[in-house]
Amino acid sequence: MTFPNLPIPIPKRRALDLPIRPTRAEISHSALLHNLELTKTWASPSPLLAVVKANAYGHGAVDVARTLEAGGVWGLAVALVEEGVELRHAGIGGRIVVMGGAYAGAWPLVVEHGLTPTLFRKAHLQEYGRLLRSLGKEADVHIKVDTGMGRNGVVLTELEEFIAELKAWPELRLEGLCTHLACAEQVGAELTGLQLGRFEKALACFQRLGFNPAWRHIANTAATLSLPEARDGKLFNLVRPGGALYGLFPKGWPRSLPLRRVLSWKTGITHLKTLSTGDSVSYDATWKATRATRVATLPVGYADGFGRDYSNRGEVLLHGRRAKVIGRVAMDFCLVDVTSIEQAAVGDEVVLLGEQGGECLDADALAECIDSLHYEVLCGIGARVPRILVE
């Protein structure tokens, strides 16, 4: 089938018209800057390699990266080459360190976009070095050692062999050495002490064999807060905070630090109805009314990250009061019981995550409801939920 070659008008996007659906995530620019300045103070004297992987923990990587770069961070850390490329396409010009590896076939993108890869396999050295050599270029790299996480990194027993291969590729300038702590949120964990010692041995091995990386980093948010030796400016002189920048506390920690929540997740009522006793709602009829019940429809569902686990368990805020999710959460909609909130009306703002009228639902509360983790809740907010910078 063919179609006539008719001009198709492309409607212009007008910012004030978006989002059309009331569901959105509001990102507080001022809260992000506040948390950044606090984290700088805690990390001192070490500068920040700010973690913006996973769409900046669900907050919107591009806008967050712009704010952090303007705020004077040393660099930005991502997990994937694709994440680094996205930031470059958005005009982010500073240092971007790719922490996650898995570079097969991506080396030309690393070169083209000026990304700093983290290497931990001999194949990494060979593939990247060979490409740089063919181009007559040199580039900075970071090396990751495995001190106890058991995931990515050169194991210590293979370190000398790895360094011998590194020597064969002078195109690779060793800028940084890093590792990842497995139990940083557990203050006083035995493994953390072992990892610190193993890293020091790895650094000594590099230095003995002719390399002295200028930057050494091990500290995530929890280590930045609780391990001064992990940011002493000597052995360790760079930190990698993530959660603190977004106002998130390490799991299980008291919330006594003056961090501010950066993301608020909101929607609105699009329909109201009154059910009679015995009426059911949503798929599988898992909830039935035991009295006359006023039900609000919210245009948010598991395709947006408000998952099925919230069915008959979750709560939202309406007029500063809590309203219970009833029935199965569907792909695009969920339902809440607003019988006790008499002023509820179509168009009213509903808070899924954030504050309203003195009440608060934070990411920890949502995570507890579904036996999860605050990071997972935030990272799970779907791509079709627009992130909107607010003040």
PDB file of C-alpha atoms in Angstrom, residues 6 26 49 100 106 116 141 150 160 174 184 251 261 273 326-327 352 362 379:
ATOM      1  CA  LEU A   6       1.183  14.938   1.753  1.00  0.00           C
ATOM      2  CA  GLU A  26       9.160  17.106  40.047  1.00  0.00           C
ATOM      3  CA  LEU A  49      32.902  12.004  41.208  1.00  0.00           C
ATOM      4  CA  GLY A 100      30.338  -0.583  34.470  1.00  0.00           C
ATOM      5  CA  ALA A 106      31.763   0.251  22.114  1.00  0.00           C
ATOM      6  CA  THR A 116      36.893   7.627  30.528  1.00  0.00           C
ATOM      7  CA  VAL A 141      41.592   5.203  31.993  1.00  0.00           C
ATOM      8  CA  GLY A 150      33.168 -10.328  43.790  1.00  0.00           C
ATOM      9  CA  GLU A 160      50.844  -8.426  38.301  1.00  0.00           C
ATOM     10  CA  LEU A 174      46.393   5.325  34.162  1.00  0.00           C
ATOM     11  CA  ALA A 184      29.719   0.228  53.445  1.00  0.00           C
ATOM     12  CA  LYS A 251      19.598   1.873  54.217  1.00  0.00           C
ATOM     13  CA  ARG A 261      14.400  15.182  49.070  1.00  0.00           C
ATOM     14  CA  LYS A 273     -17.410   7.335  41.332  1.00  0.00           C
ATOM     15  CA  ILE A 326      -7.595  -0.558  46.398  1.00  0.00           C
ATOM     16  CA  GLY A 327      -7.732  -3.357  43.856  1.00  0.00           C
ATOM     17  CA  LEU A 352       2.681   9.354  45.334  1.00  0.00           C
ATOM     18  CA  ASP A 362       9.190   9.047  51.109  1.00  0.00           C
ATOM     19  CA  CYS A 379      15.035   3.920  39.552  1.00  0.00           C
TER      20      CYS A 379
END
